[in-house]
Coordinates of N, CA and C in Angstrom, one line a residue:
Chain H
D22 N -7.4 7.2 12.4 CA -6.4 6.3 11.9 C -5.4 7.4 12.5
A23 N -4.4 6.5 14.3 CA -4.0 6.8 14.0 C -2.5 7.4 13.0
K24 N -1.8 8.4 13.7 CA -0.6 8.9 12.4 C 1.1 8.9 12.8
T25 N 1.7 8.9 11.2 CA 2.7 8.5 11.5 C 3.2 9.7 11.1
T26 N 4.7 9.7 12.2 CA 5.2 11.1 11.6 C 6.5 10.2 10.7
Q27 N 7.4 10.7 9.3 CA 8.5 9.8 9.1 C 9.5 11.1 8.4
P28 N 10.7 10.8 8.8 CA 11.4 11.9 7.8 C 11.1 11.7 5.8
N29 N 10.9 13.2 5.1 CA 10.4 13.6 4.2 C 11.4 12.6 3.2
S30 N 12.7 12.9 3.7 CA 13.7 12.1 2.6 C 14.8 11.4 3.7
M31 N 15.9 11.0 3.7 CA 17.0 10.2 3.5 C 18.2 9.3 3.2
E32 N 19.5 9.5 2.7 CA 20.2 9.5 2.5 C 21.4 8.1 3.1
S33 N 21.8 6.8 2.4 CA 22.9 5.7 2.9 C 23.8 5.3 1.9
N34 N 25.1 5.2 2.6 CA 26.1 4.2 1.4 C 25.7 3.1 1.3
E35 N 26.0 3.0 0.0 CA 25.5 1.1 -0.8 C 26.6 0.5 0.2
E36 N 26.2 -0.4 1.1 CA 26.6 -1.7 1.0 C 26.5 -0.8 3.8
E37 N 25.3 -0.2 3.7 CA 25.5 0.8 5.7 C 24.1 0.5 6.0
P38 N 24.1 -0.1 7.2 CA 23.2 -0.3 7.8 C 22.0 1.0 6.8
V39 N 20.7 1.0 7.6 CA 19.8 2.4 7.6 C 19.1 2.1 8.5
H40 N 18.4 2.9 9.3 CA 17.7 3.2 10.1 C 16.9 4.7 10.2
L41 N 15.8 3.6 9.6 CA 14.5 4.7 8.8 C 13.5 4.5 10.2
P42 N 13.7 6.0 11.0 CA 12.1 6.7 12.0 C 10.7 6.4 12.1
C43 N 10.5 6.5 12.7 CA 9.0 5.8 12.2 C 8.7 7.2 14.2
N44 N 7.8 8.1 14.3 CA 6.7 9.1 14.9 C 5.4 7.9 15.2
H45 N 4.8 7.6 16.2 CA 3.4 7.3 16.2 C 3.3 7.3 17.7
S46 N 2.9 8.9 18.2 CA 3.0 9.1 19.2 C 1.4 8.3 20.3
T47 N 0.3 9.1 19.3 CA -0.3 9.2 19.2 C -1.7 7.3 19.6
I48 N 0.0 6.2 19.1 CA -0.7 4.5 19.0 C -1.3 3.7 20.3
S49 N -2.1 3.1 19.3 CA -3.5 3.1 20.2 C -2.7 1.6 21.4
G50 N -2.9 1.2 21.8 CA -2.9 -0.3 21.9 C -3.3 -1.7 21.6
T51 N -3.8 -1.3 21.1 CA -4.1 -2.6 19.4 C -3.6 -1.9 17.8
D52 N -3.0 -0.9 18.3 CA -2.4 -0.6 16.6 C -0.9 -1.8 16.5
Y53 N -1.0 -1.9 15.6 CA 0.0 -3.1 14.6 C 0.4 -1.5 13.9
I54 N 1.9 -2.0 14.0 CA 2.8 -1.4 12.7 C 3.7 -1.4 11.7
H55 N 3.0 -1.1 11.2 CA 3.3 -1.6 9.2 C 4.6 -1.7 9.2
W56 N 5.3 -1.9 7.5 CA 6.2 -1.0 7.2 C 6.1 -1.7 5.3
Y57 N 5.4 -0.4 4.5 CA 5.4 -0.8 3.8 C 6.9 -0.2 2.4
R58 N 7.3 -0.4 1.5 CA 7.7 0.0 1.0 C 8.0 -0.2 -0.9
Q59 N 7.9 1.2 -1.4 CA 7.9 1.1 -3.1 C 8.7 1.8 -4.3
L60 N 8.9 0.6 -4.2 CA 10.1 0.7 -6.1 C 9.8 1.9 -6.4
P61 N 10.7 2.6 -7.9 CA 10.0 3.4 -8.5 C 9.0 2.4 -9.6
S62 N 7.5 3.4 -9.7 CA 6.8 2.1 -11.6 C 6.8 1.3 -10.5
Q63 N 6.1 0.5 -9.2 CA 5.5 -0.3 -9.1 C 5.0 -0.2 -8.4
G64 N 4.1 -1.2 -7.2 CA 2.6 -1.3 -6.0 C 4.0 -1.5 -5.0
P65 N 3.5 -0.9 -4.1 CA 3.9 -1.0 -2.7 C 4.2 -1.8 -2.0
E66 N 5.4 -2.8 -1.1 CA 6.0 -4.2 -0.7 C 5.7 -3.8 0.3
Y67 N 5.4 -5.3 0.9 CA 5.9 -5.1 2.3 C 6.8 -5.1 3.2
V68 N 6.9 -4.6 4.1 CA 8.5 -5.5 5.1 C 8.3 -6.3 5.9
I69 N 7.8 -5.5 7.1 CA 7.6 -5.8 7.7 C 6.1 -5.5 8.6
H70 N 6.0 -6.4 10.0 CA 5.7 -5.2 10.7 C 5.7 -6.2 12.0
G71 N 4.8 -5.8 13.2 CA 4.6 -6.0 14.5 C 4.2 -4.9 15.5
L72 N 3.8 -5.5 16.5 CA 3.4 -4.9 17.4 C 4.0 -4.0 18.7
T73 N 4.1 -5.2 19.3 CA 5.4 -5.0 20.5 C 6.6 -5.2 21.0
S74 N 6.5 -6.3 20.4 CA 8.7 -7.5 20.2 C 9.2 -6.9 19.2
N75 N 10.6 -6.8 19.6 CA 11.0 -6.2 17.4 C 11.0 -7.8 17.2
V76 N 11.2 -7.1 15.8 CA 10.6 -8.2 15.4 C 12.4 -8.6 14.0
N77 N 11.7 -8.9 13.4 CA 13.6 -9.8 12.2 C 12.5 -10.9 11.3
N78 N 13.0 -10.5 9.7 CA 12.6 -11.3 8.9 C 13.7 -10.9 7.9
R79 N 14.0 -11.8 6.6 CA 15.1 -11.6 5.4 C 14.6 -10.0 4.6
M80 N 13.5 -9.1 5.5 CA 13.9 -7.8 4.7 C 14.4 -7.1 5.5
A81 N 14.4 -7.1 6.6 CA 14.2 -5.9 7.2 C 14.5 -6.3 9.1
S82 N 15.3 -5.4 10.3 CA 14.6 -5.5 11.8 C 13.7 -4.5 11.6
L83 N 12.4 -4.4 12.3 CA 11.3 -3.6 13.3 C 12.0 -3.3 14.9
A84 N 12.2 -2.4 14.9 CA 12.9 -2.4 16.5 C 11.2 -0.9 17.2
I85 N 11.2 -1.4 18.0 CA 10.2 -1.0 18.8 C 10.1 -0.5 20.1
A86 N 9.9 0.3 20.1 CA 10.7 1.8 21.6 C 9.4 0.4 22.6
E87 N 10.2 1.3 23.7 CA 9.4 0.8 25.2 C 7.9 0.9 25.1
D88 N 7.5 2.0 24.8 CA 6.2 3.0 24.9 C 5.0 3.1 23.6
R89 N 6.1 2.3 22.3 CA 5.4 1.9 21.5 C 5.1 3.1 20.5
K90 N 5.5 4.0 21.4 CA 5.5 5.9 20.8 C 6.0 6.3 18.3
S91 N 7.3 5.2 18.9 CA 8.2 4.9 17.7 C 8.2 3.4 18.1
S92 N 9.6 3.5 16.7 CA 9.4 3.0 15.1 C 11.1 3.4 14.8
T93 N 11.6 1.7 14.4 CA 12.2 1.9 13.4 C 12.7 1.0 12.8
L94 N 12.7 1.6 11.1 CA 12.9 0.5 10.3 C 14.4 -0.2 9.8
I95 N 15.5 -1.6 9.9 CA 16.1 -1.4 9.9 C 16.3 -2.3 9.0
L96 N 17.2 -1.5 7.7 CA 18.6 -2.5 6.9 C 19.6 -3.1 7.1
H97 N 19.5 -3.9 7.5 CA 20.8 -4.2 8.1 C 22.1 -4.2 6.9
R98 N 22.4 -3.8 5.6 CA 23.8 -3.8 4.8 C 23.0 -2.9 3.4
A99 N 22.9 -2.3 3.0 CA 21.6 -1.2 1.7 C 22.1 -1.4 1.1
T100 N 21.3 -2.6 -0.3 CA 21.5 -2.5 -1.3 C 20.7 -1.2 -3.0
L101 N 22.0 -1.7 -4.0 CA 21.2 0.0 -4.4 C 19.9 0.4 -4.6
R102 N 19.4 -2.3 -4.4 CA 18.1 -1.9 -4.9 C 16.9 -1.4 -4.3
D103 N 17.7 -1.0 -2.7 CA 16.6 -1.1 -2.1 C 16.5 0.5 -1.9
A104 N 17.1 1.1 -2.5 CA 16.7 2.8 -2.9 C 14.7 3.0 -3.4
A105 N 13.9 3.3 -2.9 CA 12.6 3.2 -2.2 C 12.1 3.9 -1.7
V106 N 10.6 4.2 -1.5 CA 9.3 5.2 -0.5 C 9.6 4.2 0.7
Y107 N 9.0 4.3 1.6 CA 9.3 3.5 2.7 C 8.1 3.5 3.5
Y108 N 6.9 2.9 3.8 CA 6.4 4.0 4.6 C 5.7 3.1 5.9
C109 N 5.6 4.1 6.8 CA 4.8 3.7 8.3 C 4.0 3.9 8.3
I110 N 3.3 2.9 8.8 CA 1.6 2.0 8.8 C 1.1 2.1 9.8
L111 N -0.1 2.3 10.8 CA 0.0 1.7 12.2 C -1.7 1.0 11.1
T112 N -2.2 0.3 12.0 CA -4.0 -0.2 11.6 C -4.5 -1.3 12.8
N113 N -5.6 -0.5 12.8 CA -5.9 -1.7 14.9 C -7.0 -2.2 13.3
F114 N -6.2 -3.5 14.3 CA -7.4 -4.9 14.3 C -8.8 -4.2 14.0
G115 N -9.9 -4.9 13.4 CA -10.8 -4.4 12.0 C -10.7 -3.4 12.0
N116 N -9.8 -2.7 11.4 CA -10.0 -1.7 11.0 C -9.1 -2.2 9.8
E117 N -8.8 -2.5 8.5 CA -8.1 -3.4 7.2 C -7.4 -1.8 6.7
K118 N -8.0 -1.6 6.3 CA -6.8 -0.2 5.0 C -5.8 0.0 5.7
L119 N -4.6 0.5 4.8 CA -3.6 0.7 4.5 C -4.2 2.3 4.3
T120 N -3.0 3.1 6.1 CA -3.3 5.0 5.3 C -2.0 4.9 5.1
F121 N -1.7 5.9 3.9 CA -0.4 6.0 3.3 C -0.1 7.1 3.7
G122 N 0.7 7.7 4.6 CA 0.6 9.0 4.4 C 2.0 9.2 3.0
T123 N 3.2 10.5 3.4 CA 3.8 10.9 2.1 C 5.6 9.6 2.5
G124 N 5.8 8.8 3.6 CA 6.8 8.0 4.0 C 8.3 9.4 3.2
T125 N 8.9 8.1 3.6 CA 10.8 8.9 3.8 C 11.3 7.8 2.2
R126 N 11.3 8.5 1.2 CA 12.6 8.4 0.4 C 14.2 8.3 0.7
L127 N 13.9 7.0 -0.1 CA 15.4 6.4 0.8 C 16.2 6.3 -0.1
T128 N 17.7 6.8 -0.8 CA 18.6 7.7 -1.9 C 19.9 6.9 -1.2
I129 N 20.1 5.5 -1.8 CA 21.3 4.7 -1.6 C 22.2 5.4 -2.4
I130 N 23.4 5.9 -1.9 CA 25.2 6.5 -2.1 C 26.0 5.1 -2.6
P131 N 26.4 5.1 -4.4 CA 26.7 3.9 -4.8 C 28.5 3.9 -4.1
Chain J
D16 N 6.9 -11.8 -9.0 CA 5.4 -12.2 -9.4 C 4.6 -12.0 -7.7
S17 N 3.7 -10.8 -7.5 CA 3.5 -11.2 -6.0 C 2.4 -12.1 -6.0
G18 N 1.2 -11.9 -6.9 CA 0.2 -13.2 -6.2 C -0.6 -13.1 -6.9
V19 N -0.2 -10.4 -6.7 CA -2.1 -10.1 -7.5 C -1.9 -8.9 -8.5
T20 N -3.3 -10.0 -9.8 CA -3.0 -9.5 -10.9 C -3.6 -8.6 -11.6
Q21 N -2.6 -7.1 -11.6 CA -3.7 -6.5 -12.0 C -3.8 -6.1 -13.8
T22 N -5.6 -6.1 -14.8 CA -5.4 -6.2 -15.6 C -5.9 -4.9 -16.5
P23 N -6.1 -3.9 -17.6 CA -4.5 -4.1 -18.4 C -3.7 -3.3 -17.3
K24 N -2.9 -3.0 -18.0 CA -0.7 -2.8 -17.7 C -1.1 -1.2 -17.5
H25 N -1.9 -1.0 -18.6 CA -1.9 0.9 -19.5 C -2.6 0.3 -20.3
L26 N -3.5 1.3 -20.1 CA -4.9 2.2 -20.5 C -4.3 3.9 -21.1
I27 N -4.8 4.3 -22.3 CA -5.1 5.0 -22.6 C -5.9 5.6 -22.9
T28 N -7.6 6.5 -22.7 CA -8.3 6.7 -22.9 C -9.3 8.5 -23.7
A29 N -9.8 8.6 -23.4 CA -10.1 9.8 -24.0 C -11.1 11.1 -22.9
T30 N -11.7 11.9 -22.4 CA -12.6 12.3 -22.1 C -14.0 11.7 -21.9
G31 N -14.8 11.6 -21.0 CA -15.6 11.2 -21.2 C -15.5 9.8 -21.4
Q32 N -15.1 9.0 -21.8 CA -15.4 7.9 -21.7 C -15.2 6.5 -20.1
R33 N -15.3 5.5 -20.1 CA -15.5 4.6 -19.4 C -14.4 3.3 -19.4
V34 N -13.7 2.8 -18.9 CA -12.8 2.3 -18.4 C -13.3 1.3 -17.4
T35 N -13.0 -0.2 -17.4 CA -12.8 -0.7 -16.3 C -11.4 -1.2 -16.1
L36 N -11.2 -1.8 -14.6 CA -9.7 -2.4 -14.3 C -10.7 -2.8 -13.9
R37 N -9.3 -4.3 -13.4 CA -9.5 -5.2 -13.6 C -8.5 -6.5 -12.1
C38 N -9.0 -6.5 -11.4 CA -7.5 -7.1 -10.4 C -8.4 -8.5 -9.8
S39 N -7.1 -10.4 -10.1 CA -7.3 -10.8 -9.8 C -6.2 -11.1 -8.1
P40 N -6.9 -11.1 -7.4 CA -6.5 -11.5 -5.5 C -5.4 -12.3 -5.7
R41 N -4.4 -12.3 -4.5 CA -3.9 -13.1 -4.1 C -5.0 -15.1 -3.4
S42 N -4.1 -15.9 -4.3 CA -5.3 -17.2 -4.1 C -5.5 -17.3 -2.6
G43 N -6.7 -17.4 -2.4 CA -7.1 -17.2 -1.4 C -7.3 -16.0 -0.1
D44 N -7.2 -15.3 -1.2 CA -6.8 -13.7 -0.4 C -8.5 -13.8 -0.2
L45 N -9.4 -12.5 0.7 CA -10.3 -12.7 0.7 C -11.0 -11.0 0.2
S46 N -10.0 -10.3 0.8 CA -10.5 -8.8 0.6 C -9.9 -9.0 -0.3
V47 N -10.0 -7.2 -1.3 CA -9.1 -6.6 -2.1 C -10.1 -5.5 -2.1
Y48 N -8.5 -3.9 -1.7 CA -8.7 -2.9 -2.3 C -8.4 -2.0 -3.1
W49 N -8.3 -1.6 -3.5 CA -8.1 -0.2 -4.3 C -7.4 0.9 -4.2
Y50 N -6.7 1.7 -4.4 CA -5.9 2.4 -4.1 C -5.6 3.4 -5.9
Q51 N -5.4 4.5 -5.3 CA -5.5 6.0 -6.8 C -3.6 6.1 -6.7
Q52 N -3.3 6.8 -6.7 CA -1.8 7.4 -7.0 C -1.3 7.8 -8.5
S53 N -1.9 9.1 -8.0 CA -1.7 9.8 -9.3 C -0.8 11.1 -8.3
L54 N 0.4 12.2 -9.2 CA 2.2 12.1 -8.7 C 1.6 13.4 -8.0
D55 N 0.4 13.6 -7.4 CA 0.3 15.1 -6.1 C 0.1 14.4 -5.2
Q56 N -0.9 13.1 -5.2 CA -1.9 12.9 -4.0 C -1.3 11.4 -3.9
G57 N 0.3 11.4 -3.5 CA 0.8 9.9 -3.1 C -1.3 9.4 -3.3
L58 N -0.5 8.6 -3.0 CA -1.2 7.1 -2.8 C -2.9 7.3 -1.6
Q59 N -3.6 7.2 -2.2 CA -4.8 7.2 -1.8 C -6.5 6.5 -1.9
F60 N -6.8 5.6 -0.9 CA -7.5 4.7 -0.6 C -9.0 4.4 -1.3
L61 N -9.2 4.2 -2.0 CA -10.6 3.9 -2.5 C -11.3 3.5 -1.7
I62 N -11.3 1.1 -2.1 CA -12.4 1.4 -1.3 C -12.1 0.3 -1.8
Q63 N -13.0 -0.6 -0.7 CA -12.4 -2.2 0.5 C -13.7 -3.1 -0.8
Y64 N -13.3 -4.4 -0.1 CA -14.6 -5.7 -1.0 C -13.9 -6.7 0.0
Y65 N -15.1 -7.9 1.0 CA -14.4 -8.9 1.7 C -15.4 -9.6 1.4
N66 N -15.3 -10.7 0.8 CA -16.1 -11.6 0.4 C -16.9 -11.1 -0.6
G67 N -16.7 -10.6 -1.7 CA -18.1 -9.7 -1.7 C -18.9 -8.6 -1.5
E68 N -18.2 -8.9 -0.7 CA -18.9 -7.1 0.0 C -18.1 -5.5 0.5
E69 N -19.4 -5.1 -0.3 CA -18.5 -3.7 -0.5 C -18.0 -3.6 2.0
R70 N -16.2 -3.3 2.3 CA -16.5 -2.6 3.7 C -15.8 -1.7 4.0
A71 N -15.8 -0.8 3.5 CA -14.7 -0.1 3.7 C -15.4 1.4 2.3
K72 N -14.5 2.6 2.5 CA -15.1 3.9 1.5 C -14.0 3.9 1.4
G73 N -13.1 5.2 0.6 CA -12.4 6.2 1.2 C -13.2 6.8 -0.2
N74 N -11.8 8.0 0.0 CA -12.0 9.2 -1.7 C -12.2 8.1 -2.6
I75 N -13.5 7.9 -2.7 CA -13.7 7.3 -4.2 C -14.7 8.3 -4.9
L76 N -14.8 8.6 -6.1 CA -15.5 9.1 -6.8 C -17.0 8.9 -7.0
E77 N -18.5 9.6 -6.8 CA -19.2 9.2 -7.8 C -19.0 8.7 -9.3
R78 N -18.3 8.7 -10.1 CA -18.0 8.6 -10.8 C -17.7 7.2 -11.2
F79 N -17.3 6.6 -10.1 CA -16.5 5.6 -9.9 C -16.7 4.5 -9.0
S80 N -17.0 3.2 -9.2 CA -17.7 2.4 -8.9 C -17.1 0.7 -9.1
A81 N -16.9 -0.5 -8.1 CA -16.2 -1.5 -8.3 C -17.1 -2.5 -7.0
Q82 N -16.9 -3.3 -7.6 CA -17.3 -5.1 -7.0 C -16.3 -5.5 -7.4
Q83 N -17.1 -7.0 -7.1 CA -16.1 -7.9 -6.0 C -16.8 -8.8 -6.0
F84 N -16.6 -10.4 -7.2 CA -17.5 -11.1 -7.9 C -17.1 -12.4 -6.9
P85 N -18.0 -13.2 -7.6 CA -17.7 -14.8 -6.0 C -17.1 -16.0 -7.1
D86 N -16.2 -15.4 -8.1 CA -14.6 -15.8 -8.1 C -13.6 -15.2 -7.6
L87 N -14.7 -13.8 -6.7 CA -13.6 -12.7 -6.1 C -12.4 -11.7 -7.0
H88 N -12.2 -12.1 -8.2 CA -12.2 -10.7 -8.4 C -12.6 -10.3 -8.6
S89 N -12.0 -9.0 -8.7 CA -12.8 -7.1 -8.4 C -12.6 -6.9 -9.9
E90 N -13.1 -5.5 -10.3 CA -13.5 -4.5 -11.3 C -14.1 -3.5 -10.3
L91 N -12.4 -1.6 -11.0 CA -12.6 -1.0 -10.9 C -13.6 -0.3 -12.2
N92 N -14.7 -0.1 -12.2 CA -14.7 1.3 -12.7 C -15.4 2.4 -13.1
L93 N -13.8 3.3 -13.9 CA -13.8 4.2 -13.8 C -15.5 4.8 -15.1
S94 N -16.1 5.9 -14.6 CA -17.1 6.7 -16.1 C -15.9 8.1 -16.4
S95 N -17.1 8.9 -16.7 CA -16.8 10.3 -17.8 C -15.2 10.9 -16.8
L96 N -14.8 10.8 -17.8 CA -13.3 10.0 -17.1 C -13.1 11.4 -17.6
E97 N -12.8 12.4 -17.1 CA -11.5 13.3 -16.9 C -10.5 13.3 -16.5
L98 N -9.4 15.0 -16.7 CA -7.7 14.7 -17.2 C -7.4 14.6 -16.1
G99 N -7.2 14.7 -14.6 CA -7.3 14.4 -13.3 C -6.9 13.6 -12.8
D100 N -7.5 11.9 -13.1 CA -7.8 11.0 -13.4 C -6.8 10.0 -13.6
S101 N -6.4 10.6 -14.7 CA -5.3 9.9 -15.1 C -3.6 9.6 -14.0
A102 N -3.8 8.0 -13.8 CA -3.3 7.5 -11.9 C -2.7 6.5 -12.9
L103 N -1.7 6.1 -11.6 CA -2.1 4.3 -11.6 C -2.6 3.9 -10.3
Y104 N -3.2 3.1 -10.4 CA -4.1 2.2 -10.3 C -4.2 1.0 -9.4
F105 N -3.3 0.7 -7.9 CA -3.6 -0.5 -7.7 C -4.6 -0.5 -7.4
C106 N -4.4 -2.2 -7.2 CA -5.0 -3.2 -5.8 C -4.0 -4.3 -5.4
A107 N -4.6 -4.3 -4.0 CA -4.3 -5.0 -3.3 C -4.9 -6.2 -3.0
S108 N -4.7 -7.0 -2.0 CA -5.4 -8.4 -1.3 C -4.1 -8.5 0.1
S109 N -5.3 -9.4 1.2 CA -5.6 -9.8 2.3 C -6.3 -10.4 2.4
E110 N -5.2 -12.0 3.5 CA -6.5 -12.9 3.6 C -7.6 -13.4 3.8
R111 N -7.7 -12.0 5.3 CA -8.5 -12.6 6.2 C -9.5 -11.0 6.8
Q112 N -10.0 -10.4 6.4 CA -10.4 -9.6 7.8 C -10.1 -10.0 8.8
G113 N -9.8 -8.6 9.6 CA -9.5 -8.1 11.0 C -7.7 -8.8 10.3
G114 N -7.5 -8.6 12.1 CA -5.9 -9.4 12.0 C -4.5 -8.2 11.1
P115 N -3.5 -8.0 11.5 CA -2.5 -7.5 11.0 C -1.3 -8.7 9.8
L116 N -2.3 -8.7 8.9 CA -1.6 -9.6 7.2 C -1.0 -8.5 6.6
G117 N -0.8 -9.4 6.5 CA 0.8 -8.5 5.1 C -0.3 -7.9 3.1
Y118 N -0.4 -7.3 3.3 CA -1.3 -7.2 1.4 C 0.0 -6.5 0.9
T119 N -1.1 -7.3 0.0 CA -0.1 -8.2 -1.7 C -1.0 -6.7 -2.5
F120 N 0.6 -6.1 -3.0 CA -0.6 -5.4 -4.6 C 0.2 -5.5 -5.9
G121 N -1.4 -5.9 -5.8 CA -0.5 -5.6 -7.6 C 0.5 -4.5 -8.0
S122 N 0.9 -4.9 -9.2 CA 1.6 -3.7 -10.3 C 1.3 -2.8 -11.0
G123 N 0.2 -2.3 -10.8 CA -0.5 -1.3 -10.8 C -0.8 -1.5 -12.5
T124 N -2.7 0.1 -12.4 CA -2.5 -0.2 -14.4 C -2.0 1.5 -13.8
R125 N -1.8 1.3 -15.4 CA -1.7 2.5 -15.2 C -2.7 4.1 -16.5
L126 N -3.0 4.6 -16.3 CA -4.3 5.0 -16.4 C -3.7 6.1 -17.3
T127 N -4.2 6.8 -18.8 CA -3.6 8.1 -19.2 C -5.0 8.5 -19.3
V128 N -5.2 10.1 -19.6 CA -7.3 9.3 -19.9 C -6.8 11.4 -20.3
V129 N -6.9 11.3 -21.9 CA -6.1 12.8 -23.0 C -7.0 13.3 -23.2

């Protein structure tokens, strides 16, 4: 599985946008970029995924670099409920399991 | 409610014992995945089943086994339990093999071995 690199931790103020970076320089052409988050004492939760184009959903936006070697998860207006560990994961078509790294622990400051 | 049901939520048992964890996938999902999360190791993939057949194996100990039944629910069997097996065990399901579809996780079973 191609590897991803994320900062161990980030802090953000409540009600401000948050940009969570992820580097994946060895991404292959068929790798999809997934983001999951895990709130305390809960199972991981799907946030968003994409292949080449930027993606938006009700939870977040995913901005993918033109060369696909990095991506950014954007939370447009952070709330206290967004405090979680965020995982950036690559999966290849036909290789379905999610391989979790250490993720980024996001702290929201009231 | 994510649609993936795991039972029991909590389990306390003694070393050397055997336990069974159960997972019911989201309706229509054919793949089931098991993960172990301990404090010092993060989320570790154990095993995947697709429509009743084992599809991928990760860092699963020989003392652990799993199966997926015709109704698609899955069970993870842990035997000869050791203190180090204490962890959260998560089950996830996805719709079909292949393709970047979302994975839905259950709320986990917290296993404590004493």
